[in-house]
Structure formats: structure tokens, C-alpha cells
PDB file of C-alpha atoms in Angstrom:
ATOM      1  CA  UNK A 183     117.748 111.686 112.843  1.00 41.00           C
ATOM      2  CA  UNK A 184     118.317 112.535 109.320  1.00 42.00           C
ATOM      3  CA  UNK A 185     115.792 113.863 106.633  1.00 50.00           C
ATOM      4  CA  UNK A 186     117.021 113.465 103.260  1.00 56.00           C
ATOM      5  CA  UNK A 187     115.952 114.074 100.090  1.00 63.00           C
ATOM      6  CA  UNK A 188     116.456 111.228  97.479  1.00 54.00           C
ATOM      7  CA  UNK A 189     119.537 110.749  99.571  1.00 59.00           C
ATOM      8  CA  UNK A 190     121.715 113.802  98.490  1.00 67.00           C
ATOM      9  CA  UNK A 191     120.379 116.340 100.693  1.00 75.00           C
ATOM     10  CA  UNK A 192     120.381 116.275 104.389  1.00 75.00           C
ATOM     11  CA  UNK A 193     119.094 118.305 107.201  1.00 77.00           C
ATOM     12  CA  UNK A 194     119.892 117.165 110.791  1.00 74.00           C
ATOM     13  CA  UNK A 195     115.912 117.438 112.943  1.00 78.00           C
ATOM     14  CA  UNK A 196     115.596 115.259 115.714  1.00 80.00           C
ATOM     15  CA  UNK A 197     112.125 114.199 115.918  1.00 87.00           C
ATOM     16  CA  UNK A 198     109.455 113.494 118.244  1.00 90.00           C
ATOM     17  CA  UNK A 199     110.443 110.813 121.273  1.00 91.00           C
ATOM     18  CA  UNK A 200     109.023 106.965 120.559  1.00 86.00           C
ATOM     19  CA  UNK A 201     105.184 106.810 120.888  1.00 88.00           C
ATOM     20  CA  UNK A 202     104.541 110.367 120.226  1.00 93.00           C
ATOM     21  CA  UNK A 203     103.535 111.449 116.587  1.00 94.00           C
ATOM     22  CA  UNK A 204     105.222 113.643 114.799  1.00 92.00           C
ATOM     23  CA  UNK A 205     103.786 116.373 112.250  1.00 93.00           C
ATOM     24  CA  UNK A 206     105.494 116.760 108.590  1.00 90.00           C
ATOM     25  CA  UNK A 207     104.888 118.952 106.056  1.00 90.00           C
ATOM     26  CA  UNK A 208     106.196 119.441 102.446  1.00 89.00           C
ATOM     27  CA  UNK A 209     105.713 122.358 100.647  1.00 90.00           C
ATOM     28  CA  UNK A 210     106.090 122.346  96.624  1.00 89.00           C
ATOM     29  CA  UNK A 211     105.727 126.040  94.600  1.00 91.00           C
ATOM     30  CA  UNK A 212     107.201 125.190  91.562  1.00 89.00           C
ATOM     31  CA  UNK A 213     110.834 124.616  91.394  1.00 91.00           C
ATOM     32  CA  UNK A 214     111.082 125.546  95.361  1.00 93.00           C
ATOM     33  CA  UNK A 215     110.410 123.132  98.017  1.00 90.00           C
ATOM     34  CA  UNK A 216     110.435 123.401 101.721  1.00 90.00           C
ATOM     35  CA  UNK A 217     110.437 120.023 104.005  1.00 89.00           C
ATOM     36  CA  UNK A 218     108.834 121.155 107.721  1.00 91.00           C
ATOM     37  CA  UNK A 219     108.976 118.210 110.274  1.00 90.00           C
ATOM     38  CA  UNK A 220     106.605 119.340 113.805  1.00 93.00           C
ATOM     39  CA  UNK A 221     106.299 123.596 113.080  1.00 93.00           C
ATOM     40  CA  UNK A 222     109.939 123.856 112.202  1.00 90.00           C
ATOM     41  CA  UNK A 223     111.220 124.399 108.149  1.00 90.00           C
ATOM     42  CA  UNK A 224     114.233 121.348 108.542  1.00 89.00           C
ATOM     43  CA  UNK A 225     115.308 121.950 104.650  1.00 88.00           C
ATOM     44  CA  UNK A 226     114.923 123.855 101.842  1.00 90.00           C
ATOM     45  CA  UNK A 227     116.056 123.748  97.921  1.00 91.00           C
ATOM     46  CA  UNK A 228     115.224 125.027  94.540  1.00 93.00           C
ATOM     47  CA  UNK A 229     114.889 121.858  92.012  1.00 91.00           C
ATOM     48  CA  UNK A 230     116.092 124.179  89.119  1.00 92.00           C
ATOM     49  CA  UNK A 231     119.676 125.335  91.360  1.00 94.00           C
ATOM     50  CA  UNK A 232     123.110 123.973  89.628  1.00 95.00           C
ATOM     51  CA  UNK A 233     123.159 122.817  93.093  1.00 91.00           C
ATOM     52  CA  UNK A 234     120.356 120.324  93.228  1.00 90.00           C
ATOM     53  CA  UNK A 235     121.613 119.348  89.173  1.00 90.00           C
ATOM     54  CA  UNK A 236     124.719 118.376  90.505  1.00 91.00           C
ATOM     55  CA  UNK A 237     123.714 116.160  93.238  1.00 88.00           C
ATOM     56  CA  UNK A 238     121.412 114.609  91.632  1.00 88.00           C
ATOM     57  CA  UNK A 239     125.008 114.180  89.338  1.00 91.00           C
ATOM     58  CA  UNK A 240     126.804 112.639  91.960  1.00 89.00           C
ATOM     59  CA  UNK A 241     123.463 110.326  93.329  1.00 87.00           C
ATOM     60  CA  UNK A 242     122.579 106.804  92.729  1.00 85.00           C
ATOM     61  CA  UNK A 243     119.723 108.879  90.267  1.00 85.00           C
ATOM     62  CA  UNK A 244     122.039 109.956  87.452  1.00 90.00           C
ATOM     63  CA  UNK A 245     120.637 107.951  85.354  1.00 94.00           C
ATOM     64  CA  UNK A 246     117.423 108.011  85.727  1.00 89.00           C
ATOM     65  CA  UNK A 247     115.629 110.515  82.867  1.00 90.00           C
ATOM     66  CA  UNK A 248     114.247 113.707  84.661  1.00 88.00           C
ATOM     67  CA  UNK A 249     114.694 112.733  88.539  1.00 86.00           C
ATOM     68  CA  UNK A 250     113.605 115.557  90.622  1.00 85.00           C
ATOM     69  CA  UNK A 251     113.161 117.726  88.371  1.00 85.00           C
ATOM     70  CA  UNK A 252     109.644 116.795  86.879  1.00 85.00           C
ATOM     71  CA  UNK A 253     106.581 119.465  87.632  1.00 83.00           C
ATOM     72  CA  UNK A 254     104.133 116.314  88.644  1.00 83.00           C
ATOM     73  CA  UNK A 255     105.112 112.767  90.130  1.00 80.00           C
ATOM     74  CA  UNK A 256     104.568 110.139  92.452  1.00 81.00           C
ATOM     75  CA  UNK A 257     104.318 110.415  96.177  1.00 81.00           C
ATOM     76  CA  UNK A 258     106.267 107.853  97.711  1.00 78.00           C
ATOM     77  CA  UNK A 259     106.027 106.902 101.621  1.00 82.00           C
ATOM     78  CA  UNK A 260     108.516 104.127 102.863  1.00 78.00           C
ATOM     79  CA  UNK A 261     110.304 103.106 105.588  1.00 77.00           C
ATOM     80  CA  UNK A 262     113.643 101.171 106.040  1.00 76.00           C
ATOM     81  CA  UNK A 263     113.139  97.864 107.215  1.00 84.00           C
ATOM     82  CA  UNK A 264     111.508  99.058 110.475  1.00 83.00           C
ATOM     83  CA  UNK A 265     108.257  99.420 111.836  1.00 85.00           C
ATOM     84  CA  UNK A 266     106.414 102.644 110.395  1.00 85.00           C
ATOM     85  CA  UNK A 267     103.111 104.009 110.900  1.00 88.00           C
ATOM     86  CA  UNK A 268     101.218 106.759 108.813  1.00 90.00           C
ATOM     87  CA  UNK A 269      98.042 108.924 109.690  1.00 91.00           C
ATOM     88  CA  UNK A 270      95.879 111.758 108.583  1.00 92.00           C
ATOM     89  CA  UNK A 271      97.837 111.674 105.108  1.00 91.00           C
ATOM     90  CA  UNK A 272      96.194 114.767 103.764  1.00 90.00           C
ATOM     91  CA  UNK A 273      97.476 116.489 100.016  1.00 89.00           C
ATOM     92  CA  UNK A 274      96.057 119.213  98.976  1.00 89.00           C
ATOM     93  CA  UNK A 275      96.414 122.100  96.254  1.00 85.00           C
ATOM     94  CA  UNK A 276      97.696 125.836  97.504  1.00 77.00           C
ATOM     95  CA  UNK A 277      96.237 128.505  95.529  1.00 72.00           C
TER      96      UNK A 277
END
């Protein structure tokens, strides 16, 4: 399975077999974010990096004003086109 972020960064995680839950966690501190799927950090990136600009350069997003790069936003949970099932969705504030 693949995790990706907006679609221009991957990490490779397989997750939990069918019928068991699995455990995700994302991690924001400013510019750097950290992606953990069941106890294990699966991908990490700094939204400021020339790296992250230039994907975002090369993604379906180019055009859109300020993608990924915003301080505040919209949480978005979807699936694609299967079956998906959320629980315990908890957000909270580190201080």
C-alpha cells in the first residue's frame, strides 16, 4: 500500500490485514510534518524544502494559490471508490 501526500510524495507501509484496524497519526510543527501509520513514522517532509516547492511544481496542484504550504486548513478524509471506515477521529493541539 501506498501513503501519499497530495499525490507527490510516497512512502511504501503495508498496513494492517482486512478486518483489523489500523492506527494513523499525523504530526504538524510548523513547516515539518511526520505521517505515522500503526507506531511506525512511514514519511516525513518540511512544507518550506525546495523539495516539497517543486513537487507541488510538477503536481496536478500548481495552480492552485498556496497548496500545502498554508499554516491552517482543512482536514480532508476520503477514500477511492471503495469501502472505508473511520473511528476515534481525535485532533488535538501539542503544546
Amino acid at each position: 500500500m501506498y501513503i501519499s501526500i497530495f499525490l507527490f510524495i510516497f512512502a511504501v507501509h503495508h498496513p494492517n490485514p482486512l478486518g483489523l484496524w489500523n492506527e494513523s497519526m499525523i504530526i504538524s510543527d510548523g513547516a515539518q510534518v511526520e505521517h505515522w501509520l500503526n507506531g511506525k513514522c512511514i514519511l516525513k517532509y518540511d512544507r518550506r524544502s525546495d523539495d516539497f516547492k517543486q513537487k507541488i511544481a510538477k503536481s496536478k496542484f500548481k495552480d492552485v494559490e498556496n497548496f500545502g504550504i498554508l499554516p491552517e486548513s482543512y482536514i480532508l478524509l476520503q477514500d477511492h471508490g471503495s469501502v472505508i471506515y473511520f473511528r476515534n477521529i481525535k485532533i488535538s493541539e501539542q503544546k
